[in-house]
Coordinates of C-alpha atoms in Angstrom, one line a residue:
X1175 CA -62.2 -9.0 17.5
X1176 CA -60.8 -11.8 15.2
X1177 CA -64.2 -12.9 14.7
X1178 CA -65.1 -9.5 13.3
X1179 CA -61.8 -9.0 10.9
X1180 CA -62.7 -13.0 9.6
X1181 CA -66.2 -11.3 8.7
X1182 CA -64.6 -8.2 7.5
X1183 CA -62.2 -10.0 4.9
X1184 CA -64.3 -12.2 4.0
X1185 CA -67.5 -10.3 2.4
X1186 CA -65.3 -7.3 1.4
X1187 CA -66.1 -5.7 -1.8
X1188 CA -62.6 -5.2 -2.8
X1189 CA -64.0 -3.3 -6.3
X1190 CA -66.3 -1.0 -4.3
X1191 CA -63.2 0.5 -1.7
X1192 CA -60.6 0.5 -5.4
X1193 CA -63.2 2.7 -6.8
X1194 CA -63.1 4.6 -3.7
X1195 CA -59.2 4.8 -3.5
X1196 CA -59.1 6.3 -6.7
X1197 CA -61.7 8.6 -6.6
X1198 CA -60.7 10.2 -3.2
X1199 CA -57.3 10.0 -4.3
X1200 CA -57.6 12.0 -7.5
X1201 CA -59.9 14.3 -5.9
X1202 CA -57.6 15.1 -2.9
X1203 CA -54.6 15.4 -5.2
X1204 CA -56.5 18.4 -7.2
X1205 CA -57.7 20.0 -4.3
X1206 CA -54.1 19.8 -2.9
X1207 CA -52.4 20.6 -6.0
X1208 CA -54.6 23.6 -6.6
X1209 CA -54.1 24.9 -3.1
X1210 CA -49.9 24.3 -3.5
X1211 CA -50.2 26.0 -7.5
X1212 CA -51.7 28.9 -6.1
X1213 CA -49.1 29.4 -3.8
X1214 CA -45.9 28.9 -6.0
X1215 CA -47.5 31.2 -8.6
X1216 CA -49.1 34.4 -7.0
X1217 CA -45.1 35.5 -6.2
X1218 CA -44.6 36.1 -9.8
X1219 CA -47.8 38.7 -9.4
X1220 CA -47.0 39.9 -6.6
X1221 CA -43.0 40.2 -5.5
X1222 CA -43.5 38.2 -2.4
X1223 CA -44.1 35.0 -0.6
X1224 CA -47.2 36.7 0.9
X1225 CA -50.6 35.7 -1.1
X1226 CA -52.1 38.9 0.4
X1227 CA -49.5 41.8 -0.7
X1228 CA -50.6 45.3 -1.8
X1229 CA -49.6 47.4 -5.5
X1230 CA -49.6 50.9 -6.0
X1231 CA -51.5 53.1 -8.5
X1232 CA -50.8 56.2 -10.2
X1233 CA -53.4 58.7 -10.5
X1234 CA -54.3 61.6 -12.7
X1235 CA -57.2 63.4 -13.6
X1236 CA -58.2 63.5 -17.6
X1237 CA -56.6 66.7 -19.2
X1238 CA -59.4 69.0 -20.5
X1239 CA -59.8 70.7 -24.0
X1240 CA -58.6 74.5 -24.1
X1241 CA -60.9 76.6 -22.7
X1242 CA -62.6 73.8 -21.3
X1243 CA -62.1 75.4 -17.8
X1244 CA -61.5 71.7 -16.2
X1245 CA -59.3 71.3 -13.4
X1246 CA -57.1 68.7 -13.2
X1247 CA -56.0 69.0 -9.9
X1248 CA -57.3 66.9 -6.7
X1249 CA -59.2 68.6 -4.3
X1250 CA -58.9 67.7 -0.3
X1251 CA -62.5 66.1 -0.5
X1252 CA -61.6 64.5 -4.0
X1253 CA -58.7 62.8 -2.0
X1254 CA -60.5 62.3 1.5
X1255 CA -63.4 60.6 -0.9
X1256 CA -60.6 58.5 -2.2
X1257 CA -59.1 57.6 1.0
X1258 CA -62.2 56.1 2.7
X1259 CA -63.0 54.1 -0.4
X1260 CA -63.1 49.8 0.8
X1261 CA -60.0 49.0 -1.6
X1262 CA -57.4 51.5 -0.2
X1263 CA -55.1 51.2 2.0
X1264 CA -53.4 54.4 1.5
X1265 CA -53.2 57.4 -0.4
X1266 CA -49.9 60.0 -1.1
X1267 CA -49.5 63.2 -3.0
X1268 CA -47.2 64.2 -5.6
X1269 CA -45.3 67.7 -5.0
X1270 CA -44.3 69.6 -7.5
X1271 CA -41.6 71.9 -7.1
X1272 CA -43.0 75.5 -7.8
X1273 CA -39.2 76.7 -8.7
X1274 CA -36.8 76.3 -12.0
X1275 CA -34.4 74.0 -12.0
X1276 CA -31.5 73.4 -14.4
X1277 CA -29.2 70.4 -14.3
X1278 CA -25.2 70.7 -15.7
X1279 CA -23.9 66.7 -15.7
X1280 CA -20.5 66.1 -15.8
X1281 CA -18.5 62.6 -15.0
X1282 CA -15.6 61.7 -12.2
X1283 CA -15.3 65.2 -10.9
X1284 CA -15.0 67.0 -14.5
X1285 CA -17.2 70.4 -14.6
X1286 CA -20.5 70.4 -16.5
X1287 CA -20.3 70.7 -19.9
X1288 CA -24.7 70.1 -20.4
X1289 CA -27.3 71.8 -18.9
X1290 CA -30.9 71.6 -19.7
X1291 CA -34.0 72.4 -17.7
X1292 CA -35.7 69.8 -15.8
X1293 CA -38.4 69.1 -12.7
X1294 CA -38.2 67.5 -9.6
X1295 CA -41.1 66.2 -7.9
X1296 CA -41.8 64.4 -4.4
X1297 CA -43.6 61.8 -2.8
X1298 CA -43.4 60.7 0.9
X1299 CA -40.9 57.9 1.7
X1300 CA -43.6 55.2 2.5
X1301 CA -44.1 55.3 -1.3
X1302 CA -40.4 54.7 -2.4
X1303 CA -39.8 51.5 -3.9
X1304 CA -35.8 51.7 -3.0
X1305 CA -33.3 51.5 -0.2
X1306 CA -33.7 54.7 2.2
X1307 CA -30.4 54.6 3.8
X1308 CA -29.3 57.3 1.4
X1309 CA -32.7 58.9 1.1
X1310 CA -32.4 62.2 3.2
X1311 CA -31.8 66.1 3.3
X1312 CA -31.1 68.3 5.9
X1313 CA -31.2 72.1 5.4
X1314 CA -27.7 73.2 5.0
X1315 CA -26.9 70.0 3.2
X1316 CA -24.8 70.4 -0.6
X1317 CA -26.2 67.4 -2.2
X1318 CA -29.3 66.6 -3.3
X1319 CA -30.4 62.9 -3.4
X1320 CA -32.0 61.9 -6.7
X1321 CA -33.8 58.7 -8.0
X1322 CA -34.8 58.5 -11.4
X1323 CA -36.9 55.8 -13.5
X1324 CA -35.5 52.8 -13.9
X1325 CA -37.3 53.0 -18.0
X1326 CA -34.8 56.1 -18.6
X1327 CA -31.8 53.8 -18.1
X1328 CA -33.3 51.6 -20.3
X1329 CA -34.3 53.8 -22.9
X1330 CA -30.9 55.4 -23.3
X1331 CA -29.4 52.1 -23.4
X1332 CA -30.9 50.1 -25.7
X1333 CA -32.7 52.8 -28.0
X1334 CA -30.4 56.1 -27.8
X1335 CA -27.0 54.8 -27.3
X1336 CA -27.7 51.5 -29.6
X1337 CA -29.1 53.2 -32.4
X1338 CA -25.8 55.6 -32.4
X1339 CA -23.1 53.3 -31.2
X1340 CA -22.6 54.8 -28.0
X1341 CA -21.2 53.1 -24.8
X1342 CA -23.9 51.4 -22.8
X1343 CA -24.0 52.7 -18.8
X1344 CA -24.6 50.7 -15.7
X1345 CA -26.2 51.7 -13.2
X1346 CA -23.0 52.2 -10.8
X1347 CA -21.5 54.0 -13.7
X1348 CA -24.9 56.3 -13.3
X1349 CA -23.5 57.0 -9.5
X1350 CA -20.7 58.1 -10.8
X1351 CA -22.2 61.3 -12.6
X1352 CA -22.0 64.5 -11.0
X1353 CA -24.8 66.9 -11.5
X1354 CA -24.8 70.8 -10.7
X1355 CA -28.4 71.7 -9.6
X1356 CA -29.0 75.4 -10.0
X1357 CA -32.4 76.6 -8.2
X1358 CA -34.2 80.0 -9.1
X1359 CA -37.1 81.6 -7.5
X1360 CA -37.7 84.6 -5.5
X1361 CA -34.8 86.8 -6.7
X1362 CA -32.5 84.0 -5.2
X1363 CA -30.2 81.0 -6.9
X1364 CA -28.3 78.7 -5.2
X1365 CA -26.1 75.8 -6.6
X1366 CA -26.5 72.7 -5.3
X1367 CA -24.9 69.0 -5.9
X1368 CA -27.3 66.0 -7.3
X1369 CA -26.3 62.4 -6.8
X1370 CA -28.8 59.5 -8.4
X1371 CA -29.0 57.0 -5.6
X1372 CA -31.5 54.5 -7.1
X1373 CA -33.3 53.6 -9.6
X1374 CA -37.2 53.4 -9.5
X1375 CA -39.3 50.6 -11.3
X1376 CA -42.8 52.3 -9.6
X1377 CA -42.0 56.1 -10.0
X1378 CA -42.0 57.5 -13.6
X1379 CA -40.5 60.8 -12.6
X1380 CA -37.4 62.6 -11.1
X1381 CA -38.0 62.4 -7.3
X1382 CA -36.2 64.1 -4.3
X1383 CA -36.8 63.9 -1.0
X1384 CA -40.0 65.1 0.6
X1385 CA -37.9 67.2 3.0
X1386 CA -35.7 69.1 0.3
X1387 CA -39.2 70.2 -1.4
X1388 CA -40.9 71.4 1.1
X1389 CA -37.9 73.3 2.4
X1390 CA -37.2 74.3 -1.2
X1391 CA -40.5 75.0 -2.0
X1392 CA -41.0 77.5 1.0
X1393 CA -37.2 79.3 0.2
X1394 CA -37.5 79.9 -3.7
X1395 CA -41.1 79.8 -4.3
X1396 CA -44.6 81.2 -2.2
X1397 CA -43.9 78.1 -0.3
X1398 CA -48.2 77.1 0.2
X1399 CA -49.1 73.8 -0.7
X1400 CA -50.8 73.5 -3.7
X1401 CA -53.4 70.9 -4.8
X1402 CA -51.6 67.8 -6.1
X1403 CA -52.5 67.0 -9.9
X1404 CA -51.3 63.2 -9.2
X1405 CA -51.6 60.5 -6.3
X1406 CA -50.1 57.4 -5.8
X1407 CA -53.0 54.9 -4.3
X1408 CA -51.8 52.0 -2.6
X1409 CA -54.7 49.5 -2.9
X1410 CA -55.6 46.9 -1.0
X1411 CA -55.6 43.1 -2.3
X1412 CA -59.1 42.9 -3.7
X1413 CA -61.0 42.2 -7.1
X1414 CA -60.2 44.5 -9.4
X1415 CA -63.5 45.3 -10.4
X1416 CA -64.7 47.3 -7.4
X1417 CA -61.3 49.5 -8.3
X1418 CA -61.7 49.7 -12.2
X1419 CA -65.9 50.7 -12.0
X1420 CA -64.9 53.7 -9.1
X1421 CA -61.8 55.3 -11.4
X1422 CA -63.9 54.8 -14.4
X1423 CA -67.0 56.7 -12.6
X1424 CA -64.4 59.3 -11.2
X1425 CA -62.9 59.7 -14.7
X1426 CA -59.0 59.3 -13.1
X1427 CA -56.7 57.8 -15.5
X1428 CA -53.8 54.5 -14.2
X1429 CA -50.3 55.8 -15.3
X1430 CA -49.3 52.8 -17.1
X1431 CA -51.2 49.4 -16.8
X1432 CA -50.6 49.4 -13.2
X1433 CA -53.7 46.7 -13.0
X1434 CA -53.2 44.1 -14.9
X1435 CA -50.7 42.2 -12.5
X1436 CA -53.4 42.3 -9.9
X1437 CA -56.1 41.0 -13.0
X1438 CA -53.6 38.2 -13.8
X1439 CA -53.8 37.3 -10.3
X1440 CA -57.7 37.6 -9.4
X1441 CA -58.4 35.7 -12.7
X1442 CA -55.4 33.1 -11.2
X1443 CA -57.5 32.9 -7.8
X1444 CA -60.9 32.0 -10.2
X1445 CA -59.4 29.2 -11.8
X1446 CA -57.8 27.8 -8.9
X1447 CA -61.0 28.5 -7.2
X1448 CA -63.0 26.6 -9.9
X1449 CA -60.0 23.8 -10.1
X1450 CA -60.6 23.2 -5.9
X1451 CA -64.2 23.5 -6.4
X1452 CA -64.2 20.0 -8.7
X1453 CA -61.8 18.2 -6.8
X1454 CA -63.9 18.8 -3.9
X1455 CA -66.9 17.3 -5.3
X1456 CA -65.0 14.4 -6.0
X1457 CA -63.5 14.1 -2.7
X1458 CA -67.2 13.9 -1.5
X1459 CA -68.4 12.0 -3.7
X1460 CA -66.1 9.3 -3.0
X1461 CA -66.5 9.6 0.4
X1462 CA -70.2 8.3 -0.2
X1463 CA -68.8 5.6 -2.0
X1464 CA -66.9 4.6 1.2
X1465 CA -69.9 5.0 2.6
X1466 CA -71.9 3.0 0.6
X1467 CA -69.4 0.4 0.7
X1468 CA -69.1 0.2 4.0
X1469 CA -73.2 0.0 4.2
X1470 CA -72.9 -3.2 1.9
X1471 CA -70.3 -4.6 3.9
X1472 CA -72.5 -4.1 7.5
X1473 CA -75.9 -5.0 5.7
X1474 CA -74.2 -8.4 4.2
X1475 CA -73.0 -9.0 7.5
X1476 CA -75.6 -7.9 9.3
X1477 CA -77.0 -10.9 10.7
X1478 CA -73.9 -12.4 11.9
X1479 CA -73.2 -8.8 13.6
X1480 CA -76.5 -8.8 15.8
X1481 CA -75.4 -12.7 16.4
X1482 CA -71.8 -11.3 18.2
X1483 CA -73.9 -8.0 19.9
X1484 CA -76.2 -10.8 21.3
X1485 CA -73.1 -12.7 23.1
X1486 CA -71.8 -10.0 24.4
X1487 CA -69.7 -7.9 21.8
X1488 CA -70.6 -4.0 22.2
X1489 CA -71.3 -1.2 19.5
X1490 CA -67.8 -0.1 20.0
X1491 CA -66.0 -3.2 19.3
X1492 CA -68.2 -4.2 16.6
X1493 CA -67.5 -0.8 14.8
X1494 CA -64.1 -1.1 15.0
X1495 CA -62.4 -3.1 12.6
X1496 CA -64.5 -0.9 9.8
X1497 CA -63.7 2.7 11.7
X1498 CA -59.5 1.5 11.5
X1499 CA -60.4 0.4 7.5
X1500 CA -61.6 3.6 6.5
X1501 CA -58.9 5.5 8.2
X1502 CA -56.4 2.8 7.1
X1503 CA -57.7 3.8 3.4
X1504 CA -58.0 7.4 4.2
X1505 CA -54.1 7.4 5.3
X1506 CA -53.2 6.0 2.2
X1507 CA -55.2 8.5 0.2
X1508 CA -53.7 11.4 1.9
X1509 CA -49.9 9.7 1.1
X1510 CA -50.6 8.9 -2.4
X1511 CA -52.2 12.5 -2.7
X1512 CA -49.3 14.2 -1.5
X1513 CA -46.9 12.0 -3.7
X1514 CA -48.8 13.0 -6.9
X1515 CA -48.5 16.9 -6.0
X1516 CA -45.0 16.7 -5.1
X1517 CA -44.2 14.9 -8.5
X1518 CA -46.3 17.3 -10.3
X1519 CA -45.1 20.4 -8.6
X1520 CA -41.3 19.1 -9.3
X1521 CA -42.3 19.0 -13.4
X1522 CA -43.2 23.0 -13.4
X1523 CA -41.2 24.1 -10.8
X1524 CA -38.2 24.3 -12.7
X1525 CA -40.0 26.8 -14.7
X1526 CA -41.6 29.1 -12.5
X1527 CA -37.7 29.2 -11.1
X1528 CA -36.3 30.7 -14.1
X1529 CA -39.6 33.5 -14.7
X1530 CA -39.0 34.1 -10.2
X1531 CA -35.2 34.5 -11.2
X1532 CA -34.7 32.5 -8.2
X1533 CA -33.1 28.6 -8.0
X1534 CA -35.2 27.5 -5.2
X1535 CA -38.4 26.4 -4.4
X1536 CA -41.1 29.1 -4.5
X1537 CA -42.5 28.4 -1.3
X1538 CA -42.7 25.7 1.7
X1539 CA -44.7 22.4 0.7
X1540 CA -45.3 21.9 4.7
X1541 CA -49.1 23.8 4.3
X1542 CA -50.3 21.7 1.9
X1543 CA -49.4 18.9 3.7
X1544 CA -51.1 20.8 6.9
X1545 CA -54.5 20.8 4.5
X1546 CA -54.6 17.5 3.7
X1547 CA -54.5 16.2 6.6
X1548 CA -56.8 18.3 7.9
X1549 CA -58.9 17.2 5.4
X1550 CA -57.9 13.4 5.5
X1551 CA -59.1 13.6 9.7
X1552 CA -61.7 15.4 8.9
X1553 CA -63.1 12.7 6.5
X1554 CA -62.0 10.2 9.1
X1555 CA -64.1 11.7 11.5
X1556 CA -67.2 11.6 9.4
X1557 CA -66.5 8.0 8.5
X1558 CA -66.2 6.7 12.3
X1559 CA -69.6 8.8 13.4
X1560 CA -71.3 7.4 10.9
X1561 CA -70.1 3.5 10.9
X1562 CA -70.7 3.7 14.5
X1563 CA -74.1 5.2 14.5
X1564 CA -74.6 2.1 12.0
X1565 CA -73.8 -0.4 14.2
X1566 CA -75.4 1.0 17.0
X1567 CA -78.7 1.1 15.1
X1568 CA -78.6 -2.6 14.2
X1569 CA -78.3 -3.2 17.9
X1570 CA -81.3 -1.0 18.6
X1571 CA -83.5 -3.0 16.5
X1572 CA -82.6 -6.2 18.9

């Protein structure tokens, strides 16, 4: 064995395995730091540690021209069509409520001193974005549970009350209001109490609960379900395109720009994709520098080689001072590599705390250090295969 390290140390090309060191060490350090950026920066797309997490779409039909005769409702095929489609996972209906409502607001138990007219509509609770602990009606219940868009806070506060020097509300002050909720329909009325429990961020409209409109809708109105004129789509984590080219063939219009979170992230996956590409091809093409190398460093030696399998020395022995270099070399690749993304992932960190609003890491470093090694024994591997079969081929030939 000493023999064999003298040999080693001796006609090693110590330019030849540098070049290699640095090439497989700046290749693994992309593909690592590609894999790790992915993962800290899809949670500011998607509002979860998950890479895999689902959004929701609005969905409306185009409003027609007068006279034009075009429906803009969604017909049970229209929706069963829409449910079977590759990209979603789910698919809910809005309900209207078929019966008049007016609203009297008051504050801290004082009677209602503004009334106007308003709408309720309904979705089922898989589809609410809020706490459901308070999210429920029973017939006989007084109070109505309502959530209303988060944007209508917003709009009251910082255009409204701003532009007239009116006190700015919170939403616990919001709790507070006390709302009178007269219903009309079928000859009957009946008064009943509202109470905004949340605040919704994916809902752009006054929402009860699904029970209190179906029991509503069947006391003060014909009380058959209608054809829905909007869905709420929850799609499945998938390019974008599929989705955009089927509601542009469909002519159904996206409430908002409900898509380009999941754009932002798909174009985010191409990048990184292209970014993991490169740094792969560099990790293999310095593995056939090793390669070479080690070629040099058995065809230099070669004669001296087929001296010590002549005496005695197997294939196995002889191979293995070269097999523990290159995993020596590939151990110290995969350190450095992992040192280099931790550095850089420590320099942006910091900022993708702040835009997460959280003072933590993003996610766990431990899978990217699960890659690379699985990478780094993989290439190991490789490397001992192929010095052996080496060796044992220079015995063959005596």
């Amino acid at each position: 064995m000493r023999l064999i390290w003298k040999l080693l140390r001796r006609h090693i090309s110590v330019g030849q395995l540098t070049g290699y060191l640095l090439a497989n060490l700046f290749g693994l350090a992309i593909v690592l730091a590609g894999f790790q950026f992915y993962r800290d920066v899809i949670p500011l797309f998607r509002g979860s540690d998950t890479l895999m997490k689902n959004e929701y779409l609005i969905l409306n039909k185009q409003v027609g021209t007068l006279g034009s005769g075009k429906s803009n409702l969604f017909s049970e095929q229209e929706i069963k069509e829409l449910r079977d489609q590759s990209f979603v996972a789910s698919v809910g209906s809005f309900t209207v409520s078929r019966f008049k409502v007016s609203a009297g607001v008051g504050v801290a138990g004082r009677s209602a001193e503004l009334y106007t007219e308003m709408f309720f509509e309904s979705v089922p609770d898989a589809y609410i974005d809020i706490n459901l602990d308070k999210w429920h009606f029973a017939v006989g219940d007084q109070t109505i549970p309502i959530i209303i868009p988060r944007n209508y806070l917003n709009l009251y506060n910082f255009g409204f009350a701003q532009s007239r020097s009116l006190p700015k509300l919170s939403e616990g002050v919001i709790g507070l209001i006390q709302m009178e909720i007269d219903i009309r329909g079928n000859g009957r009325i009946e008064t009943f109490r509202g109470k905004i429990v949340g605040f919704s961020n994916r809902l752009n409209t006054i929402l009860v609960p699904q029970d209190f409109m179906d029991w509503a809708n069947g006391e003060f109105a014909d009380g058959k379900p209608g054809e829905p004129s909007r869905l709420i789509v929850e799609i499945k984590d998938t390019p974008d395109d599929a989705v955009v080219k089927y509601l542009h063939t469909k002519g159904y219009e996206i409430e908002g720009e409900k898509l380009d979170s999941g754009k932002m992230a798909y174009f985010l996956k191409l990048v990184v994709g292209i970014v993991v590409a490169i740094g792969l091809l560099i990790t293999v093409l310095s593995f056939y520098i090793l390669i070479l190398s080690i070629y040099l460093l058995l065809q230099k030696n070669a004669s001296k080689l087929e001296n010590l399998l002549l005496i005695g020395y197997s294939p196995a022995k002889v191979a293995l001072p070269y097999q523990i270099l290159t995993c020596l070399l590939n151990l110290f690749v995969l350190a450095g590599a992992l040192a280099l993304v931790s550095l850089g992932r420590n320099y942006y960190l910091s900022s993708l705390s702040l835009l997460s609003g959280e003072s933590s890491g993003i996610v766990a470093f431990w899978p990217v250090v699960g890659v690379g090694l699985l990478i780094a024994v993989a290439v190991s591997i490789l490397n001992i295969v192929i010095i052996r079969r080496k060796v044992t081929e220079i015995y063959g030939k005596k």
